[in-house]
Coordinates of C-alpha atoms and ligand atoms in Angstrom, one line a residue:
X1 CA 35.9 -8.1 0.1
X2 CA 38.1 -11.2 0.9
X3 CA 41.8 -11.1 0.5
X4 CA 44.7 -12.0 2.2
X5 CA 46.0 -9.8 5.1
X6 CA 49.5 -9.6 4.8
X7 CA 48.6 -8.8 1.0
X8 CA 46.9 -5.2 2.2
X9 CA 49.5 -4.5 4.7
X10 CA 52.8 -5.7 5.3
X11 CA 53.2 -6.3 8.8
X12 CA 57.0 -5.7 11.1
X13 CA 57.7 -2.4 9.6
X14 CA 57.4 0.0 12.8
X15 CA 55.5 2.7 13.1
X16 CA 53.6 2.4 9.5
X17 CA 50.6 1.2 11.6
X18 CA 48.5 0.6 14.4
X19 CA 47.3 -2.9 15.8
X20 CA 44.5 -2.4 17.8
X21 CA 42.3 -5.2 19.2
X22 CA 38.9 -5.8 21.3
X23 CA 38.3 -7.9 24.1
X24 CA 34.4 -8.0 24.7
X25 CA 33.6 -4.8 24.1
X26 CA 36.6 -2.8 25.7
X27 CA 38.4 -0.7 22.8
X28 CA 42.1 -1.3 23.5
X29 CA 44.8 1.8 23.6
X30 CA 46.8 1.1 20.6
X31 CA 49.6 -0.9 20.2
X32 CA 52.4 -0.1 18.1
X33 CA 52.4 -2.0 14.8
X34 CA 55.6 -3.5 14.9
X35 CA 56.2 -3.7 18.4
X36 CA 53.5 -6.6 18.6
X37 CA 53.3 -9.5 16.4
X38 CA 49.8 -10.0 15.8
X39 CA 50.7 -13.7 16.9
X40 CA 51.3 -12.7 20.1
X41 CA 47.9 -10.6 20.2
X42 CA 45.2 -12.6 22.1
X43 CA 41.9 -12.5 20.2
X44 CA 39.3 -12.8 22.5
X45 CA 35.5 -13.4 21.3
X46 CA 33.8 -9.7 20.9
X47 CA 30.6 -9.4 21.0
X48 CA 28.1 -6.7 19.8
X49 CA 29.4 -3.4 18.8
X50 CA 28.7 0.5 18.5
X51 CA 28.1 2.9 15.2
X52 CA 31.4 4.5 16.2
X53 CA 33.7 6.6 13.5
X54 CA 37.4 6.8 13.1
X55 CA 38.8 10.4 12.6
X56 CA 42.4 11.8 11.7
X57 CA 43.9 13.9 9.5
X58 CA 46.2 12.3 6.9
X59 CA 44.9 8.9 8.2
X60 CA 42.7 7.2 10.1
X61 CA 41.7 4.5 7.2
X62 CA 41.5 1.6 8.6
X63 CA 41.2 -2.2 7.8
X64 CA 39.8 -4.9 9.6
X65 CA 39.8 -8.6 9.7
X66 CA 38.2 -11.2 10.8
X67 CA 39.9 -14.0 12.5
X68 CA 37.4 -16.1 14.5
X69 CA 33.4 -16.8 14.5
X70 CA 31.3 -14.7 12.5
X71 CA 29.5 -11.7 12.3
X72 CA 28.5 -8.6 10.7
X73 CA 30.2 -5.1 9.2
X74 CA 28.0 -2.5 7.8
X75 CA 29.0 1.1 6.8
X76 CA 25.8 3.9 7.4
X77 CA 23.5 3.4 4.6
X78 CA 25.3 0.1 2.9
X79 CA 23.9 -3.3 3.3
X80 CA 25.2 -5.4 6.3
X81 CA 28.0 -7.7 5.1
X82 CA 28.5 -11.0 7.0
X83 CA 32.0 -11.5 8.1
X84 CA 34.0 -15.0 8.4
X85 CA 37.5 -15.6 9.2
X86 CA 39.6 -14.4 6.9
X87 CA 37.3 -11.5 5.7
X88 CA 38.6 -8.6 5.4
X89 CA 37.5 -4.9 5.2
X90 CA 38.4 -1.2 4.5
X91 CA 36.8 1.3 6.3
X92 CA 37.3 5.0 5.1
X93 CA 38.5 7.5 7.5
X94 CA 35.3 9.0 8.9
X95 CA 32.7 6.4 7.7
X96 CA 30.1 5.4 10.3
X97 CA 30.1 2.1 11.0
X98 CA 29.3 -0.9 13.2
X99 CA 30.8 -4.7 13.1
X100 CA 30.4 -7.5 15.7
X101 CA 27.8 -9.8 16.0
X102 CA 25.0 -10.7 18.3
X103 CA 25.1 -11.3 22.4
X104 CA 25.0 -15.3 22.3
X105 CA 27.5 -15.0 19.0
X106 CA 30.8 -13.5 18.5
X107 CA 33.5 -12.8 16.5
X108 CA 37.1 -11.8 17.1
X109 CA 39.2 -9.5 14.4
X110 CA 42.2 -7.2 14.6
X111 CA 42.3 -3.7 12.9
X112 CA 44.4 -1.6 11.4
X113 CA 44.6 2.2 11.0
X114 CA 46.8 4.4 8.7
X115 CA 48.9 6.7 10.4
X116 CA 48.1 10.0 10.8
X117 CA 47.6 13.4 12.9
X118 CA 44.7 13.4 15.7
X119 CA 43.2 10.0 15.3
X120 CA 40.4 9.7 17.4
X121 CA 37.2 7.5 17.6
X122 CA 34.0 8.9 18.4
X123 CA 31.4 5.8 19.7
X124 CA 27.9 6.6 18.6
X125 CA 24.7 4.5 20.1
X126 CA 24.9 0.7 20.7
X127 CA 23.7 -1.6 18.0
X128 CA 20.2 -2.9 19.0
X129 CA 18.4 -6.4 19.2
X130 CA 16.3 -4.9 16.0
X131 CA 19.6 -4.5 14.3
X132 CA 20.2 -8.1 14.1
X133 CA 16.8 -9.4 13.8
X134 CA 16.1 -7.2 10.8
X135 CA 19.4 -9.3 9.1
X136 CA 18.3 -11.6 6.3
X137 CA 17.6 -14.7 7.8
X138 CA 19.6 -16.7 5.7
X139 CA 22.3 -14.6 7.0
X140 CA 21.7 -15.0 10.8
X141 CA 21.9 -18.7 10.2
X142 CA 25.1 -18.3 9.2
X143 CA 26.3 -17.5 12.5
X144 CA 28.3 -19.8 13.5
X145 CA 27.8 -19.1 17.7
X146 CA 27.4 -22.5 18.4
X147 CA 31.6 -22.5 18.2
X148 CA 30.9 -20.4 21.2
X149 CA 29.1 -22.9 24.0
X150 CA 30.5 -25.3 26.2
X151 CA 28.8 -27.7 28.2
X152 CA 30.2 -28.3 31.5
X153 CA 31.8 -32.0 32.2
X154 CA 30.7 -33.1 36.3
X155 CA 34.2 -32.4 37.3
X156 CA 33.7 -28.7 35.9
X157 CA 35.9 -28.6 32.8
X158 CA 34.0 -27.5 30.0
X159 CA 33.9 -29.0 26.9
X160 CA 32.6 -27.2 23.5
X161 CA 29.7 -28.4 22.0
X162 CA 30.7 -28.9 18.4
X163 CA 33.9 -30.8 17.7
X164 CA 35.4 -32.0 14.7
X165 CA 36.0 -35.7 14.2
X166 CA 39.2 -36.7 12.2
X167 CA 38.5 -40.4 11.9
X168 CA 39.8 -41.3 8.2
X169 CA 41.5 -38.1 7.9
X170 CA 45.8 -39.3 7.4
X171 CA 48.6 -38.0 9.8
X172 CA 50.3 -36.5 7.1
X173 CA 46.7 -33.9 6.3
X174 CA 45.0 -33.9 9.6
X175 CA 47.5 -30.9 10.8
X176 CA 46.1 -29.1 7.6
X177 CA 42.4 -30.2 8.6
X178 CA 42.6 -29.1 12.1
X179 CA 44.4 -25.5 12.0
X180 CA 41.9 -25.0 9.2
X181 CA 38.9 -25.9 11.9
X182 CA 40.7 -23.5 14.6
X183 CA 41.1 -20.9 12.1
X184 CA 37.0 -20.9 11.9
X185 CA 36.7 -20.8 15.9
X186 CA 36.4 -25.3 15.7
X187 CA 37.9 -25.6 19.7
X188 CA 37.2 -28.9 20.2
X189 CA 39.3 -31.8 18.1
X190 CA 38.4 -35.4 18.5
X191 CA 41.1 -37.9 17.9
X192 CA 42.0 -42.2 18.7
X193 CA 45.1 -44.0 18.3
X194 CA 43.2 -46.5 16.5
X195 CA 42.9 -43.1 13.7
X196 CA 46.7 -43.1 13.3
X197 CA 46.6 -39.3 13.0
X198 CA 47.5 -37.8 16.4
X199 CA 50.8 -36.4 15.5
X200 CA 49.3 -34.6 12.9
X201 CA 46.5 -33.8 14.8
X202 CA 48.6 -32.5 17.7
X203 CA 51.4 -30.4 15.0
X204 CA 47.5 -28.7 14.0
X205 CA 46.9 -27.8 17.3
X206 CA 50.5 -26.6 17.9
X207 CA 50.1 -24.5 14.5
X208 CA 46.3 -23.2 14.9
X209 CA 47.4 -21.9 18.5
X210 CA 49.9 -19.8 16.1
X211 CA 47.9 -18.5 13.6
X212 CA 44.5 -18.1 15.2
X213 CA 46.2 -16.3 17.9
X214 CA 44.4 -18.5 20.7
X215 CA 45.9 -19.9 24.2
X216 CA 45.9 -24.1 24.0
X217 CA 43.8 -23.7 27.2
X218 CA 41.3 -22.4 24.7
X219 CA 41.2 -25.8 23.3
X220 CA 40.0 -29.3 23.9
X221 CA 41.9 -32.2 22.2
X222 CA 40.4 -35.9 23.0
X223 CA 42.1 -39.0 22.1
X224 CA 41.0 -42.4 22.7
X225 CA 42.6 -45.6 24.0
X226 CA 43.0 -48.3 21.7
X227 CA 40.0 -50.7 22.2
X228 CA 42.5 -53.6 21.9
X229 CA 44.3 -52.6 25.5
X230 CA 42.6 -54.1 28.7
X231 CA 45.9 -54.2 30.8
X232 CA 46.7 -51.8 33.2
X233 CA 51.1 -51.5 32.3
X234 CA 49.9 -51.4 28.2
X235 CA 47.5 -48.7 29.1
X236 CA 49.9 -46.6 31.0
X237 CA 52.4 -46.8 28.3
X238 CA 50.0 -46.1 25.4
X239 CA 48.3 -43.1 27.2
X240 CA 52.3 -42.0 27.4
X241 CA 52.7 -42.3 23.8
X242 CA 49.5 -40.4 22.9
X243 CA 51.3 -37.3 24.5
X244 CA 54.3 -37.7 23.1
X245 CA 52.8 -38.2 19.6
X246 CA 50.0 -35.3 20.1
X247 CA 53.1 -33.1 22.0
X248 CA 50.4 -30.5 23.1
X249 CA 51.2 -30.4 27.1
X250 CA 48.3 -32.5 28.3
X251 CA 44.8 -33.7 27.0
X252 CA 41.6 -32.7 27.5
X253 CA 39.4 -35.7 27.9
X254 CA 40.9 -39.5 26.9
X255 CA 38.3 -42.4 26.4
X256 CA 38.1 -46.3 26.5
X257 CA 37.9 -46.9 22.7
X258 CA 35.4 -49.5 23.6
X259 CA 34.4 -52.2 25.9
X260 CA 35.7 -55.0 24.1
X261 CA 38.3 -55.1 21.1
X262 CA 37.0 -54.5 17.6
X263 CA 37.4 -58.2 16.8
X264 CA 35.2 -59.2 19.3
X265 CA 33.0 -56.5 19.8
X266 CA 30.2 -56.3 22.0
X267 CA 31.7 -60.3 22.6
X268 CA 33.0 -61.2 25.6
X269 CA 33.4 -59.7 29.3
X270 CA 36.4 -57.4 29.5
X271 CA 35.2 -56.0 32.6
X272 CA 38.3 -56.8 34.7
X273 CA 40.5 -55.5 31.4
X274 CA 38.1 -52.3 31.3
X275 CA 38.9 -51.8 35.0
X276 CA 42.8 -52.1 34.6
X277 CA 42.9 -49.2 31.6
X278 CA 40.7 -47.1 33.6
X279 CA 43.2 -47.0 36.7
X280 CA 45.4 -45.5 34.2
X281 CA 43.4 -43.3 32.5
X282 CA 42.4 -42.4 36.5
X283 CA 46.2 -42.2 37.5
X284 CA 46.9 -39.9 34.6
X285 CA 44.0 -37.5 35.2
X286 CA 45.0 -37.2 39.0
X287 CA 48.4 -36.4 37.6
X288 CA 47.1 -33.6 36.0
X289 CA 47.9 -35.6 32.5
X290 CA 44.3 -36.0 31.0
X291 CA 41.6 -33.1 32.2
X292 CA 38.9 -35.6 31.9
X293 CA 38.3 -39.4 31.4
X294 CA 35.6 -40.9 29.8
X295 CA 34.2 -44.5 28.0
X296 CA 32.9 -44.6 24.6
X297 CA 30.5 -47.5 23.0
X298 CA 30.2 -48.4 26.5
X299 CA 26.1 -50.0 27.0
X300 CA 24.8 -49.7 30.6
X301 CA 26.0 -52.6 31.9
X302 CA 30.2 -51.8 31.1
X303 CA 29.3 -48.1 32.3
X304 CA 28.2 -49.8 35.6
X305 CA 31.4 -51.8 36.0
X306 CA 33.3 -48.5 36.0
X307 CA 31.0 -46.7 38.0
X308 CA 30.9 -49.2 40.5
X309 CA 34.3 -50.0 40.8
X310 CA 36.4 -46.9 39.9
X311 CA 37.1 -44.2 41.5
X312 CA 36.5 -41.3 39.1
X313 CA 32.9 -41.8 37.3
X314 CA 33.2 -41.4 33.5
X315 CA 32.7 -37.9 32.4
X316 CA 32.0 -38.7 29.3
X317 CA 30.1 -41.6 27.0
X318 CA 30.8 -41.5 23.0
X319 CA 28.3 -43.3 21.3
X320 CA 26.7 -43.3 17.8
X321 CA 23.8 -41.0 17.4
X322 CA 22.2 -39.6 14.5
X323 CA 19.2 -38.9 13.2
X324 CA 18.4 -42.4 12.0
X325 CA 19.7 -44.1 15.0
X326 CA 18.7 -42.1 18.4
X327 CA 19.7 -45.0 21.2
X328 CA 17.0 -42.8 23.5
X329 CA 17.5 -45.6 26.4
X330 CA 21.4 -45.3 26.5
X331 CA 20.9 -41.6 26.5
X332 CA 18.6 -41.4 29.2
X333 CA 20.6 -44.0 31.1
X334 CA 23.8 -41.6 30.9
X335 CA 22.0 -38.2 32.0
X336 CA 20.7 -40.4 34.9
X337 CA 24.0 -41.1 35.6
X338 CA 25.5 -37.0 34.9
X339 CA 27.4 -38.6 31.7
X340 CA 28.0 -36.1 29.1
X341 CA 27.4 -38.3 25.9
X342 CA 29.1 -37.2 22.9
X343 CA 28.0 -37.9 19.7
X344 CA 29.7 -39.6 16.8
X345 CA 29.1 -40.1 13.3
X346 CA 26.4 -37.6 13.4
X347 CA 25.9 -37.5 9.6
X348 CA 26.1 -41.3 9.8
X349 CA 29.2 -41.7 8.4
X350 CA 27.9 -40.0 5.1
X351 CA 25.1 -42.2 4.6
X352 CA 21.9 -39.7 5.8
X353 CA 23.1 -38.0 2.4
X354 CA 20.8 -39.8 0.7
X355 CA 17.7 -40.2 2.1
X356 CA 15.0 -38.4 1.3
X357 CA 12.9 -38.0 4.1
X358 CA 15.9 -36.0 6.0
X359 CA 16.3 -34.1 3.1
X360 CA 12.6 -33.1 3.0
X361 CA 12.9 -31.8 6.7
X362 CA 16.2 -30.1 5.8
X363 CA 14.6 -28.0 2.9
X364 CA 11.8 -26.8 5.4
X365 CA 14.3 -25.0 7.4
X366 CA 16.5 -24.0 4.5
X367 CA 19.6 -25.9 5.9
X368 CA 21.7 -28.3 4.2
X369 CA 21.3 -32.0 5.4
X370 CA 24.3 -31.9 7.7
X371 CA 23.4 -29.1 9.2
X372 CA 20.3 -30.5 10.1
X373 CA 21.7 -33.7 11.2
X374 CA 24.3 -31.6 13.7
X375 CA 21.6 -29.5 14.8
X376 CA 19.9 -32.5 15.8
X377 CA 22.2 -34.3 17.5
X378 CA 23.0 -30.6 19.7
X379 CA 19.3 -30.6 19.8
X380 CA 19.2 -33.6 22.1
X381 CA 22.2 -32.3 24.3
X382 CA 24.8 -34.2 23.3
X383 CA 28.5 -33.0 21.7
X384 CA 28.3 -33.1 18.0
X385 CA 31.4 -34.6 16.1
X386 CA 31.1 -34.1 12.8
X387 CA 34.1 -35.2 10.0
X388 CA 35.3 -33.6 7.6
X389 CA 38.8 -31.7 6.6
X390 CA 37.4 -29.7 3.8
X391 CA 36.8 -25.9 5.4
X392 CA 34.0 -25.3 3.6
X393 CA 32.4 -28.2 5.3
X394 CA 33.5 -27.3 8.3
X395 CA 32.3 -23.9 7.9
X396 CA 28.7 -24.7 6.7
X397 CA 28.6 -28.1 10.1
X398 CA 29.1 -24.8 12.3
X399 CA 26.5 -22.5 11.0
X400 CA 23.3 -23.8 13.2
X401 CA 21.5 -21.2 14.2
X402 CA 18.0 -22.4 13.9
X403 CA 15.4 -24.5 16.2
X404 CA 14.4 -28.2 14.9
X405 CA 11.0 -28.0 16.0
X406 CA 9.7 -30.1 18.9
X407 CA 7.3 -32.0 15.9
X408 CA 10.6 -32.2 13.7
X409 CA 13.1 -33.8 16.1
X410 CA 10.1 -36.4 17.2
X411 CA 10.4 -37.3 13.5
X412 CA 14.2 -37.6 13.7
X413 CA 14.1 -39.5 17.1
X414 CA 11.5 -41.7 15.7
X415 CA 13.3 -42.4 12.1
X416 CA 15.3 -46.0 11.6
X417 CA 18.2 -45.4 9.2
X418 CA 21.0 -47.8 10.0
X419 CA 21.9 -49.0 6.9
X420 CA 25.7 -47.8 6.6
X421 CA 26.4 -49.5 3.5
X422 CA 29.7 -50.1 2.4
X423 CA 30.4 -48.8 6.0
X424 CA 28.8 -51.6 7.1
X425 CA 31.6 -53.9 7.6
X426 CA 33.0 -51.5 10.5
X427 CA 32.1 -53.2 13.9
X428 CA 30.6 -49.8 14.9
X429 CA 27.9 -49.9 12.2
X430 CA 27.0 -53.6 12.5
X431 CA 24.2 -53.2 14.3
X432 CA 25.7 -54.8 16.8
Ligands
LIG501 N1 34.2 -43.6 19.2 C1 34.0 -44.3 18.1 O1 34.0 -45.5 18.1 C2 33.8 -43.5 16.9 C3 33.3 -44.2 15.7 C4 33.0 -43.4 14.6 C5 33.3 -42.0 14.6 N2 33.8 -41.4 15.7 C6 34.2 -40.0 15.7 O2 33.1 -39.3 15.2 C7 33.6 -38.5 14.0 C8 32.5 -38.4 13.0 O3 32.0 -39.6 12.5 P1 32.3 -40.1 11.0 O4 33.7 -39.8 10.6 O5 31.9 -41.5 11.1 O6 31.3 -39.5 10.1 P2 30.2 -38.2 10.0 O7 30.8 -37.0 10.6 O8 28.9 -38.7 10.5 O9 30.2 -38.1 8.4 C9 31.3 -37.8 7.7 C10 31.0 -37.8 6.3 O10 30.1 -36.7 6.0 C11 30.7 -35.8 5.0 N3 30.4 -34.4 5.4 C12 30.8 -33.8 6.5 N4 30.3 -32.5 6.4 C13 29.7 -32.4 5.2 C14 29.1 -31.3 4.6 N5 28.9 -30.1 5.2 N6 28.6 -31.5 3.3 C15 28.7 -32.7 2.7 N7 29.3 -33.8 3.3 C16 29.8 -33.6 4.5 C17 32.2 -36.1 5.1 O11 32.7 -35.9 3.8 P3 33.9 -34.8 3.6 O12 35.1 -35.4 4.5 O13 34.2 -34.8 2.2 O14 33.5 -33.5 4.1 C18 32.2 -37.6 5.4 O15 32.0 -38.4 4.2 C19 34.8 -39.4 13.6 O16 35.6 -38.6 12.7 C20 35.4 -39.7 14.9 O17 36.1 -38.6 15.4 C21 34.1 -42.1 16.8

């Protein structure tokens, strides 16, 4: 059953009920409903649960939602139901039960018990491995865990492996778009100034921190210097206005758009100009502004500029990668060099939607094209950045938990697909 939760019960009213809330796997002492805004109430991933029942007398009902990653309820005898944010479940006073969701997965909820006289839980045996291996298929790939890993950036922030990208996504719906994506556990939000969006981007953040319940240090908001700014005073001063117009405290990583502007890219040598931005990208990071600092579209020969010149290495390369276009050489050059490379436009901008051959591959595994094409681009280590600001997108980019087989992602490597079409015309996709 889906249905809004302040529809089932009305929250503020003291006394009528009892938040309660997990952290892991630790069952909280109550808290009193009213006392506690569930805003306030910091939803922590849980993880697998117990058969446990809820006793009372006069109450003990109790109604659970889910507010982040996914999982699993199922009442003794019933058929498991898969849980999502936003799903929400009555459980009758003295029903065995279980809900969470698998070791490497979680999901987060908050419940809710009718008053009454001598409530109690009783916790029964642990849910087992076989518990979860015996769910349909289709429904463990539904898990969205991947929301849950983070790779780790050489300076020791992490970073979460699946982002969304907001490229061509307007100010006035990206803060929509991106407290939607935190609502379904998204914790990584990719942004430029060349996207026009990071106010709206940053009043998302600002208002998925609210109603996810999550601490901004749970987050990881990038933005990205314009490609046009190779001067050390127009640097400082954009990366100042990128905080003022995200207005989140800091950011998480901040990146040269690209080594040359887009009207002359891959043209002439900026290498001096990519020098002066990165002293303030470096200044700003010391400062405690920017967490990490990083390049994108950068070839092996700008990443060597930097490296050899800075002080801070890159942390980071974004780069297009998809299946279609796997630039193997840059990739291998940037783990050689501990750069994390992130990778955009992993659906190719839309276009992989049509061919056939993908779609073949996709079928075998019973995933939908994008989901093959993220799971790809996770597949060969690399942060995933897939676009969209429809949820339902942005629920089915997140549920990839299956393998691409050694054979399969040989095939994907291996496949040429850079025809972007109408696309074409972006610097980016001119094959340059
Ligand atoms: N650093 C750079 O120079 C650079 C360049 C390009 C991109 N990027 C970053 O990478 C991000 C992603 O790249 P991108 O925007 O080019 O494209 P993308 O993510 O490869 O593809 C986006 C397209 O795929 C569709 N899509 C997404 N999920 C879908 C789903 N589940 N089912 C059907 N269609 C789906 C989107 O449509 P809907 O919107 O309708 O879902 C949109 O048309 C950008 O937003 C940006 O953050 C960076």
């Amino acid at each position: 059953m889906t249905a809004q939760f302040d529809q089932i019960f009305p929250l503020g009213e003291p006394n009528d009920v009892y938040a309660q809330y997990f952290i892991g796997q630790s069952y909280l002492a109550p808290l009193t409903g009213g006392d506690v805004p569930v805003s306030n109430v910091t939803f922590e991933p849980g993880c697998r649960n117990n058969w446990h029942i809820h006793h009372g007398t006069g109450g003990g009902d109790q109604v659970l939602m889910c507010t982040a990653g996914s999982g699993w309820y199922q009442a003794e005898g019933e058929e498991p139901v898969s849980m999502e944010p936003g799903t929400v479940i009555r459980v009758p006073e003295g029903t065995k039960h279980w809900h969470g969701a698998k070791a490497h997965a979680w999901f987060s909820h908050v419940a809710f018990i009718t008053p009454g006289e001598n409530l109690s839980n009783e916790w029964l045996e642990p849910v087992t491995d076989a518990v979860y291996d015996e769910l349909p298929p289709d429904e463990r790939r539904r898990c969205m865990s991947i929301l849950n890993e983070n790779y780790t950036l050489t300076n020791g922030v992490e970073i979460p492996k699946l982002g969304l990208g907001t490229w061509f996504i307007d100010d006035a719906a990206a803060a929509d778009a991106v407290r939607a994506a935190i609502e379904l556990g998204y914790r990584n939000i990719d942004t430029a100034q060349a996207y026009g969006n990071e106010r709206g981007v940053g009043e998302g953040v600002r208002e998925g921190v609210r109603s996810a319940g999550v601490a901004r240090e749970q987050l990881f908001v990038s933005t990205k210097l314009a490609a046009e700014i190779k001067d050390h005073d127009e640097a400082v001063a954009a990366i100042d206005e990128s905080l003022a117009k995200l207005d989140i405290g800091y950011i998480d990583l901040m990146l040269i758009h690209a080594p040359q502007p887009w009207d002359d890219f891959r043209g002439g040598d900026y290498s001096e100009g990519n020098l002066a931005a990165w002293r303030a990208l470096e200044e700003a990071h010391r400062a405690g502004r920017i967490r990490a600092i990083g390049v994108s579209n950068f070839l092996p020969g700008d990443l060597d500029n930097i490296l050899e010149h800075g002080t801070v290495a890159p942390h980071v390369n974004q780069i297009l990668v998809h299946a279609g276009n796997t630039p193997s050489a840059l990739l291998e050059y940037c783990a050689a060099k501990d750069i994390l490379v992130e990778a955009y436009s992993p659906i190719a901008h839309g276009e992989i939607l049509k061919n056939a051959h993908v779609a073949a591959i996709a079928e075998k595994y019973g995933v939908s094209v994008p989901q093959l094409c993220i799971r790809y681009t996770l597949q060969l280590g690399t942060v995933s950045l897939p676009k969209t600001a429809n949820p339902d997108h942005m629920r089915s980019n997140a549920q990839v938990d299956f393998t691409i087989s050694d054979e399969d992602v040989r095939a994907l490597r291996e496949l040429d697909e850079s025809d972007y079409g109408d696309a074409s015309a972006f610097p980016v996709y001119s094959g340059k």
